Short mmCIF file of C-alpha atoms and ligand atoms in Angstrom, two decimals:
data_model
loop_
_atom_site.label_atom_id
_atom_site.label_comp_id
_atom_site.label_asym_id
_atom_site.label_seq_id
_atom_site.Cartn_x
_atom_site.Cartn_y
_atom_site.Cartn_z
CA UNK A 1 -34.71 24.14 -42.52
CA UNK A 2 -38.44 26.36 -43.34
CA UNK A 3 -40.49 27.34 -40.24
CA UNK A 4 -43.90 25.51 -40.09
CA UNK A 5 -45.26 29.40 -38.72
CA UNK A 6 -43.75 30.42 -41.99
CA UNK A 7 -47.36 28.44 -43.67
CA UNK A 8 -49.69 29.60 -41.54
CA UNK A 9 -51.85 32.22 -42.73
CA UNK A 10 -53.88 34.46 -41.17
CA UNK A 11 -57.51 33.79 -41.42
CA UNK A 12 -59.62 36.03 -43.10
CA UNK A 13 -60.99 38.82 -41.13
CA UNK A 14 -64.92 37.98 -39.44
CA UNK A 15 -64.89 41.59 -39.58
CA UNK A 16 -67.83 43.30 -42.10
CA UNK A 17 -66.27 45.42 -44.77
CA UNK A 18 -63.73 48.14 -43.46
CA UNK A 19 -66.11 50.56 -45.96
CA UNK A 20 -69.14 50.58 -43.32
CA UNK A 21 -70.16 53.29 -41.81
CA UNK A 22 -68.03 52.93 -38.33
CA UNK A 23 -65.33 55.59 -38.75
CA UNK A 24 -68.40 57.99 -39.48
CA UNK A 25 -70.11 57.43 -36.43
CA UNK A 26 -66.86 57.53 -34.85
CA UNK A 27 -65.69 60.83 -36.39
CA UNK A 28 -69.32 62.36 -34.88
CA UNK A 29 -69.92 61.14 -32.20
CA UNK A 30 -66.56 61.08 -30.84
CA UNK A 31 -67.19 57.98 -28.00
CA UNK A 32 -64.37 56.85 -26.16
CA UNK A 33 -63.71 52.94 -26.14
CA UNK A 34 -65.14 52.88 -23.07
CA UNK A 35 -68.22 54.73 -23.93
CA UNK A 36 -68.29 52.35 -27.17
CA UNK A 37 -67.81 49.10 -24.87
CA UNK A 38 -70.46 50.83 -22.50
CA UNK A 39 -74.82 49.22 -23.17
CA UNK A 40 -75.86 52.40 -21.95
CA UNK A 41 -74.18 55.37 -24.20
CA UNK A 42 -75.15 52.65 -27.05
CA UNK A 43 -78.71 53.62 -26.11
CA UNK A 44 -78.98 57.65 -25.24
CA UNK A 45 -77.12 58.14 -28.61
CA UNK A 46 -79.34 56.27 -30.84
CA UNK A 47 -80.58 57.23 -33.80
CA UNK A 48 -83.97 58.12 -34.23
CA UNK A 49 -84.37 61.58 -35.47
CA UNK A 50 -84.01 62.44 -39.54
CA UNK A 51 -81.99 65.13 -37.68
CA UNK A 52 -79.75 62.78 -35.54
CA UNK A 53 -79.29 59.96 -39.00
CA UNK A 54 -78.50 62.94 -41.31
CA UNK A 55 -75.22 63.44 -39.87
CA UNK A 56 -73.54 60.01 -40.18
CA UNK A 57 -75.74 58.95 -43.70
CA UNK A 58 -75.88 61.71 -46.47
CA UNK A 59 -80.01 62.21 -47.21
CA UNK A 60 -80.86 63.98 -50.69
CA UNK A 61 -84.37 66.15 -50.00
CA UNK A 62 -86.25 63.65 -51.36
CA UNK A 63 -84.98 60.81 -48.64
CA UNK A 64 -85.47 62.63 -46.32
CA UNK A 65 -89.44 63.73 -46.61
CA UNK A 66 -89.57 59.98 -46.67
CA UNK A 67 -88.33 59.33 -43.68
CA UNK A 68 -90.17 61.95 -41.94
CA UNK A 69 -93.29 60.84 -43.42
CA UNK A 70 -92.89 56.82 -42.55
CA UNK A 71 -91.23 57.59 -39.10
CA UNK A 72 -95.16 60.03 -38.34
CA UNK A 73 -96.58 56.37 -38.66
CA UNK A 74 -93.69 53.58 -37.64
CA UNK A 75 -90.54 54.91 -36.00
CA UNK A 76 -87.49 54.03 -36.42
CA UNK A 77 -84.46 53.85 -33.66
CA UNK A 78 -80.93 52.17 -34.64
CA UNK A 79 -78.13 51.60 -31.94
CA UNK A 80 -74.67 53.73 -33.07
CA UNK A 81 -73.53 50.10 -33.56
CA UNK A 82 -75.77 48.29 -35.78
CA UNK A 83 -75.90 51.43 -37.81
CA UNK A 84 -71.63 51.00 -37.59
CA UNK A 85 -72.26 47.67 -39.59
CA UNK A 86 -73.42 49.16 -42.53
CA UNK A 87 -71.52 49.39 -45.74
CA UNK A 88 -71.31 52.16 -48.02
CA UNK A 89 -72.62 53.24 -50.66
CA UNK A 90 -75.01 50.23 -50.69
CA UNK A 91 -78.66 50.40 -50.78
CA UNK A 92 -79.44 47.21 -50.54
CA UNK A 93 -77.32 46.46 -47.74
CA UNK A 94 -78.96 44.12 -45.76
CA UNK A 95 -78.15 46.02 -42.46
CA UNK A 96 -79.52 49.57 -43.21
CA UNK A 97 -83.15 47.06 -44.36
CA UNK A 98 -83.80 45.74 -41.41
CA UNK A 99 -83.16 48.94 -39.28
CA UNK A 100 -83.97 52.03 -41.84
CA UNK A 101 -88.26 53.16 -42.72
CA UNK A 102 -89.04 52.84 -46.45
CA UNK A 103 -92.10 54.30 -48.23
CA UNK A 104 -93.48 50.84 -48.64
CA UNK A 105 -94.42 50.80 -45.45
CA UNK A 106 -97.16 53.49 -46.22
CA UNK A 107 -98.45 50.36 -48.96
CA UNK A 108 -100.31 46.92 -48.84
CA UNK A 109 -103.16 49.03 -46.63
CA UNK A 110 -105.34 45.98 -47.14
CA UNK A 111 -103.35 44.22 -44.13
CA UNK A 112 -105.57 45.09 -41.54
CA UNK A 113 -104.76 42.32 -38.94
CA UNK A 114 -103.79 44.45 -35.53
CA UNK A 115 -103.01 41.12 -33.30
CA UNK A 116 -102.61 38.63 -35.87
CA UNK A 117 -101.00 36.26 -33.79
CA UNK A 118 -104.27 36.70 -31.34
CA UNK A 119 -101.59 37.11 -28.16
CA UNK A 120 -104.36 38.81 -26.37
CA UNK A 121 -106.94 36.39 -26.97
CA UNK A 122 -104.65 33.92 -25.22
CA UNK A 123 -103.37 36.37 -22.34
CA UNK A 124 -104.84 35.44 -18.62
CA UNK A 125 -103.42 38.47 -17.15
CA UNK A 126 -102.13 41.11 -18.35
CA UNK A 127 -98.37 40.79 -20.28
CA UNK A 128 -98.12 36.18 -19.61
CA UNK A 129 -99.27 34.86 -22.89
CA UNK A 130 -100.39 31.13 -22.21
CA UNK A 131 -100.84 29.04 -25.46
CA UNK A 132 -99.19 26.26 -25.68
CA UNK A 133 -100.33 23.86 -22.59
CA UNK A 134 -97.02 23.96 -20.68
CA UNK A 135 -95.38 26.49 -21.92
CA UNK A 136 -95.65 30.72 -21.38
CA UNK A 137 -94.36 33.35 -22.49
CA UNK A 138 -93.75 36.97 -20.47
CA UNK A 139 -94.17 40.46 -21.61
CA UNK A 140 -92.09 42.61 -19.31
CA UNK A 141 -91.66 45.53 -21.46
CA UNK A 142 -92.20 47.15 -24.93
CA UNK A 143 -88.98 49.10 -25.00
CA UNK A 144 -86.58 47.85 -27.88
CA UNK A 145 -82.77 49.50 -28.51
CA UNK A 146 -83.33 48.78 -32.24
CA UNK A 147 -87.30 49.20 -33.93
CA UNK A 148 -86.66 45.65 -36.58
CA UNK A 149 -89.12 46.90 -39.57
CA UNK A 150 -90.78 43.60 -39.47
CA UNK A 151 -91.26 43.86 -36.17
CA UNK A 152 -94.38 41.58 -34.58
CA UNK A 153 -95.73 43.66 -32.86
CA UNK A 154 -95.36 47.05 -35.30
CA UNK A 155 -98.61 47.70 -33.84
CA UNK A 156 -97.50 48.11 -30.57
CA UNK A 157 -94.67 51.00 -31.59
CA UNK A 158 -97.55 53.80 -31.00
CA UNK A 159 -98.23 52.87 -27.02
CA UNK A 160 -96.12 54.96 -25.62
CA UNK A 161 -92.63 53.17 -23.97
CA UNK A 162 -92.85 51.16 -20.86
CA UNK A 163 -91.39 48.24 -18.97
CA UNK A 164 -94.20 46.66 -16.51
CA UNK A 165 -94.57 47.77 -13.08
CA UNK A 166 -94.08 45.65 -10.49
CA UNK A 167 -98.01 44.67 -8.76
CA UNK A 168 -98.23 44.17 -12.94
CA UNK A 169 -95.23 42.08 -12.82
CA UNK A 170 -96.10 40.01 -9.18
CA UNK A 171 -99.47 39.34 -11.03
CA UNK A 172 -97.76 37.29 -13.68
CA UNK A 173 -95.59 35.40 -11.16
CA UNK A 174 -98.92 34.93 -9.03
CA UNK A 175 -100.26 33.41 -12.50
CA UNK A 176 -97.65 30.91 -13.32
CA UNK A 177 -97.06 30.42 -9.30
CA UNK A 178 -100.84 28.98 -8.99
CA UNK A 179 -100.35 27.23 -12.79
CA UNK A 180 -97.96 24.33 -12.27
CA UNK A 181 -99.08 22.72 -16.07
CA UNK A 182 -96.08 25.61 -17.09
CA UNK A 183 -92.92 24.48 -16.88
CA UNK A 184 -91.09 26.45 -19.29
CA UNK A 185 -91.20 30.39 -18.95
CA UNK A 186 -90.28 32.76 -22.22
CA UNK A 187 -89.08 36.61 -20.91
CA UNK A 188 -89.82 38.39 -23.62
CA UNK A 189 -90.72 42.04 -25.06
CA UNK A 190 -89.85 43.96 -26.53
CA UNK A 191 -86.85 43.25 -24.93
CA UNK A 192 -86.14 41.96 -21.92
CA UNK A 193 -82.13 42.94 -21.84
CA UNK A 194 -83.89 46.79 -21.64
CA UNK A 195 -84.38 46.07 -18.81
CA UNK A 196 -81.38 46.31 -16.23
CA UNK A 197 -79.43 43.62 -14.05
CA UNK A 198 -81.25 44.03 -10.80
CA UNK A 199 -84.91 44.63 -12.26
CA UNK A 200 -84.07 41.21 -14.67
CA UNK A 201 -82.50 39.79 -11.00
CA UNK A 202 -85.31 40.33 -9.31
CA UNK A 203 -87.72 38.74 -11.68
CA UNK A 204 -84.76 36.04 -12.17
CA UNK A 205 -85.46 35.38 -8.22
CA UNK A 206 -89.07 35.31 -8.12
CA UNK A 207 -89.18 33.01 -11.12
CA UNK A 208 -86.72 30.44 -9.38
CA UNK A 209 -88.81 30.73 -6.33
CA UNK A 210 -91.63 28.19 -7.90
CA UNK A 211 -90.94 24.84 -7.74
CA UNK A 212 -92.37 23.72 -11.11
CA UNK A 213 -91.03 26.21 -13.58
CA UNK A 214 -87.98 23.86 -14.83
CA UNK A 215 -87.09 26.17 -17.84
CA UNK A 216 -86.60 30.31 -17.94
CA UNK A 217 -85.31 31.62 -21.04
CA UNK A 218 -84.76 35.39 -22.21
CA UNK A 219 -85.41 36.26 -25.89
CA UNK A 220 -83.59 38.89 -26.83
CA UNK A 221 -81.39 40.58 -29.66
CA UNK A 222 -79.76 42.37 -27.49
CA UNK A 223 -76.61 40.22 -28.76
CA UNK A 224 -76.95 41.19 -32.71
CA UNK A 225 -78.01 44.99 -32.30
CA UNK A 226 -76.33 45.48 -29.29
CA UNK A 227 -73.48 42.94 -28.15
CA UNK A 228 -71.86 45.23 -25.09
CA UNK A 229 -75.10 45.03 -23.40
CA UNK A 230 -74.16 40.85 -22.54
CA UNK A 231 -72.15 42.37 -19.39
CA UNK A 232 -70.53 40.93 -16.45
CA UNK A 233 -73.44 41.67 -14.53
CA UNK A 234 -75.97 39.81 -16.94
CA UNK A 235 -74.12 36.62 -17.27
CA UNK A 236 -73.42 36.72 -13.04
CA UNK A 237 -77.79 36.54 -12.65
CA UNK A 238 -77.63 33.88 -15.56
CA UNK A 239 -74.73 32.07 -13.66
CA UNK A 240 -76.81 32.17 -10.32
CA UNK A 241 -80.62 31.46 -10.89
CA UNK A 242 -79.31 29.33 -14.03
CA UNK A 243 -80.44 26.84 -16.18
CA UNK A 244 -80.96 29.53 -18.07
CA UNK A 245 -81.48 29.73 -21.87
CA UNK A 246 -81.67 32.48 -24.62
CA UNK A 247 -82.80 32.67 -28.08
CA UNK A 248 -81.62 35.36 -29.84
CA UNK A 249 -82.22 36.99 -33.34
CA UNK A 250 -79.57 36.88 -35.83
CA UNK A 251 -80.61 37.06 -39.85
CA UNK A 252 -77.86 38.10 -41.97
CA UNK A 253 -74.05 37.07 -41.42
CA UNK A 254 -72.82 40.02 -41.33
CA UNK A 255 -74.38 40.45 -37.59
CA UNK A 256 -72.31 37.88 -36.90
CA UNK A 257 -69.39 40.07 -36.00
CA UNK A 258 -66.50 40.59 -33.23
CA UNK A 259 -68.31 41.93 -30.66
CA UNK A 260 -71.78 39.52 -31.27
CA UNK A 261 -69.41 36.39 -31.19
CA UNK A 262 -67.80 38.26 -27.41
CA UNK A 263 -71.62 37.92 -26.43
CA UNK A 264 -72.04 34.80 -27.03
CA UNK A 265 -68.94 33.32 -25.81
CA UNK A 266 -69.47 35.55 -22.06
CA UNK A 267 -73.10 34.08 -22.44
CA UNK A 268 -72.25 30.41 -22.82
CA UNK A 269 -69.48 30.28 -19.92
CA UNK A 270 -71.63 31.25 -18.21
CA UNK A 271 -73.70 27.65 -19.06
CA UNK A 272 -76.25 29.30 -20.52
CA UNK A 273 -76.93 27.93 -24.21
CA UNK A 274 -77.51 30.20 -27.17
CA UNK A 275 -80.14 29.39 -29.91
CA UNK A 276 -80.74 31.59 -33.06
CA UNK A 277 -84.41 32.49 -34.79
CA UNK A 278 -84.66 33.74 -37.74
CA UNK A 279 -86.93 35.76 -39.59
CA UNK A 280 -87.00 34.74 -43.96
CA UNK A 281 -87.13 38.55 -44.71
CA UNK A 282 -87.03 39.48 -48.72
CA UNK A 283 -84.34 40.20 -50.39
CA UNK A 284 -82.43 40.41 -46.69
CA UNK A 285 -81.72 37.02 -45.80
CA UNK A 286 -84.27 34.68 -48.44
CA UNK A 287 -81.20 32.66 -50.69
CA UNK A 288 -80.03 29.30 -49.99
CA UNK A 289 -76.20 30.64 -50.19
CA UNK A 290 -76.67 33.26 -47.28
CA UNK A 291 -78.89 30.79 -44.65
CA UNK A 292 -75.93 28.76 -45.58
CA UNK A 293 -73.83 31.26 -44.50
CA UNK A 294 -75.78 32.50 -41.80
CA UNK A 295 -75.80 29.43 -40.33
CA UNK A 296 -72.17 28.00 -40.74
CA UNK A 297 -70.74 31.53 -39.21
CA UNK A 298 -73.17 30.95 -36.05
CA UNK A 299 -72.54 27.17 -35.99
CA UNK A 300 -68.46 28.66 -35.65
CA UNK A 301 -69.52 30.48 -32.91
CA UNK A 302 -71.40 27.64 -30.92
CA UNK A 303 -74.88 29.09 -31.83
CA UNK A 304 -77.77 26.57 -32.60
CA UNK A 305 -80.00 27.66 -35.05
CA UNK A 306 -83.24 27.01 -33.93
CA UNK A 307 -86.02 28.32 -36.11
CA UNK A 308 -86.62 30.07 -39.15
CA UNK A 309 -89.82 31.68 -39.35
CA UNK A 310 -91.91 32.90 -42.03
CA UNK A 311 -92.53 36.52 -41.70
CA UNK A 312 -95.57 37.16 -39.75
CA UNK A 313 -98.60 39.15 -41.64
CA UNK A 314 -98.29 42.63 -39.86
CA UNK A 315 -99.18 45.88 -40.94
CA UNK A 316 -96.30 47.96 -42.46
CA UNK A 317 -94.08 44.72 -43.06
CA UNK A 318 -95.40 42.90 -46.06
CA UNK A 319 -92.96 44.33 -48.41
CA UNK A 320 -90.43 42.09 -46.70
CA UNK A 321 -92.20 38.79 -47.16
CA UNK A 322 -92.04 36.32 -48.87
CA UNK A 323 -93.93 32.94 -50.72
CA UNK A 324 -94.00 30.40 -47.97
CA UNK A 325 -92.64 27.96 -51.19
CA UNK A 326 -89.02 30.01 -50.29
CA UNK A 327 -88.90 28.93 -46.65
CA UNK A 328 -89.35 25.60 -48.11
CA UNK A 329 -87.08 25.60 -51.07
CA UNK A 330 -83.91 27.18 -48.39
CA UNK A 331 -84.83 24.13 -45.73
CA UNK A 332 -83.67 22.05 -49.20
CA UNK A 333 -81.59 23.28 -50.25
CA UNK A 334 -79.23 22.68 -46.33
CA UNK A 335 -80.87 19.33 -45.32
CA UNK A 336 -78.50 17.36 -45.61
CA UNK A 337 -76.41 19.51 -48.18
CA UNK A 338 -74.39 21.01 -44.50
CA UNK A 339 -74.29 19.81 -40.90
CA UNK A 340 -77.35 18.71 -39.37
CA UNK A 341 -76.47 21.45 -36.55
CA UNK A 342 -77.14 24.35 -39.17
CA UNK A 343 -80.86 23.58 -40.12
CA UNK A 344 -83.68 25.25 -38.38
CA UNK A 345 -87.31 23.70 -37.73
CA UNK A 346 -88.67 26.57 -40.64
CA UNK A 347 -92.13 27.18 -39.26
CA UNK A 348 -95.39 29.49 -40.08
CA UNK A 349 -96.96 31.26 -37.22
CA UNK A 350 -100.56 31.58 -38.11
CA UNK A 351 -102.94 33.94 -37.81
CA UNK A 352 -105.30 33.62 -34.94
CA UNK A 353 -103.52 31.78 -32.19
CA UNK A 354 -102.52 28.42 -33.64
CA UNK A 355 -98.86 28.65 -33.04
CA UNK A 356 -95.46 27.83 -34.43
CA UNK A 357 -96.67 24.87 -37.48
CA UNK A 358 -93.39 23.50 -38.86
CA UNK A 359 -93.32 22.83 -42.67
CA UNK A 360 -91.05 20.62 -43.65
CA UNK A 361 -89.73 19.98 -47.98
CA UNK A 362 -91.04 16.72 -48.91
CA UNK A 363 -89.07 13.49 -48.67
CA UNK A 364 -92.27 10.79 -48.96
CA UNK A 365 -92.56 9.78 -52.33
CA UNK A 366 -95.31 6.94 -51.21
CA UNK A 367 -97.11 5.52 -48.15
CA UNK A 368 -98.17 2.13 -46.90
CA UNK A 369 -98.54 0.28 -44.20
CA UNK A 370 -95.27 -1.94 -45.62
CA UNK A 371 -93.21 0.40 -47.42
CA UNK A 372 -92.47 3.70 -47.70
CA UNK A 373 -91.14 5.25 -51.02
CA UNK A 374 -88.13 7.75 -50.07
CA UNK A 375 -86.66 10.41 -51.40
CA UNK A 376 -82.97 11.64 -50.33
CA UNK A 377 -81.42 14.77 -50.13
CA UNK A 378 -79.85 14.86 -53.26
CA UNK A 379 -82.73 13.36 -55.29
CA UNK A 380 -82.17 9.35 -55.14
CA UNK A 381 -85.05 6.92 -54.11
CA UNK A 382 -85.19 4.62 -51.88
CA UNK A 383 -87.09 1.53 -51.18
CA UNK A 384 -87.61 1.43 -47.19
CA UNK A 385 -89.34 -1.90 -45.35
CA UNK A 386 -92.20 -0.04 -42.59
CA UNK A 387 -92.09 -2.46 -39.89
CA UNK A 388 -95.17 -3.96 -38.69
CA UNK A 389 -95.25 -5.35 -34.47
CA UNK A 390 -95.35 -8.94 -34.98
CA UNK A 391 -98.62 -10.68 -33.21
CA UNK A 392 -98.91 -10.65 -29.30
CA UNK A 393 -97.31 -14.46 -28.67
CA UNK A 394 -99.21 -16.27 -25.58
CA UNK A 395 -97.40 -15.28 -22.30
CA UNK A 396 -95.70 -18.45 -20.87
CA UNK A 397 -97.65 -18.93 -17.25
CA UNK A 398 -95.66 -18.49 -14.77
CA UNK A 399 -96.50 -20.80 -11.78
CA UNK A 400 -96.20 -19.77 -8.62
CA UNK A 401 -93.21 -22.46 -6.74
C1 LIG B 501 -92.77 30.73 -29.69
C2 LIG B 501 -94.20 30.75 -28.61
C3 LIG B 501 -93.58 29.85 -27.57
C4 LIG B 501 -92.02 28.99 -27.41
O1 LIG B 501 -92.39 27.97 -28.74
P1 LIG B 501 -90.82 26.98 -28.50
O2 LIG B 501 -91.46 26.05 -29.34
O3 LIG B 501 -91.24 26.01 -27.82
O4 LIG B 501 -89.84 27.65 -28.54
C5 LIG B 501 -94.74 30.29 -25.96
N1 LIG B 501 -95.50 31.00 -26.28
C6 LIG B 501 -95.97 31.50 -27.56
C7 LIG B 501 -97.06 32.76 -26.97
C8 LIG B 501 -94.64 31.66 -28.60
O5 LIG B 501 -94.87 32.11 -29.93
#
């Protein structure tokens, strides 16, 4: 008699390849498991100097010099967890490309945009960006555990690291309170989850006391770069002051690890829907294949791909930007070819405070009052009748009884 169990194969490991930096980091930093599971330990031990990095990563003299030079202008910070995902001996590793300074950051001096998204102009009070009619961005800190090389707010990296103090937070909250048009507030940064749970609870409590605020969202990359942060205290306050939404920022399938999966599971358990905002990055995730894989990994974890952003025009990031067409081609390669739930909206956030503008592949070949000629995902052409409302009928006269 055959048993069924013999036929069940082990599912393929979800872990990044075994040849990662993980063992090396453990050898050097010697954390206990308890420390490794503690986000504050990672924060304290983040790699932010060339000397610290050289302890776990072989660097040539030339690389050291370049790192010193670039980080003099654009500093770096990489959590032990995130660095542990880097594959050994792969100079094109997508984790490294997002976190390790590159000499290219000093090129392209022609890009002079200081505040390409005009966030300062759209701020009625310090720290609050009110650009769209019914929603606002609340910037509560400029600290991040990991400094993404493609950061939109790279210009602010030399501003000294701060967490907004109560008087300024109160001014933002007062603005939200007296502006009933705002029904959706996004708590952002920096990374807002660098603020501890007590601080976040105070903010959530204040925001929840504003009756017209229907939605509160967090914009945070912690589930990706330091998933240990999603602890019991955090999910408890999300549950208590919910409904809360959370948007995170996975850029590559190698980031979707068991640890990140656990963080997402805990959030979902606390009733927090998790959506993903990816930035399209040259050499990192600029192919249909990588984006499909990322979407599938996210969907397996019940994370919904929300936006695919064209990388903003920011000084020090030009080498990571692709032509706009790359994004449109990626969407074209996804739509219809995979679950619709896995297809993000591709958007360009235009300089000058215009906000996010969605860009789509063109499926409309011609369009008249009577008919549209449409193309489907596979290139087949269809005629679709365009209904016109019939002429208004004479209403029957109702005679009162
Ligand atoms: C992106 C953004 C929002 C939120 O936009 P959604 O399309 O609702 O996700 C709100 N305010 C600002 C300033 C933004 O940049």
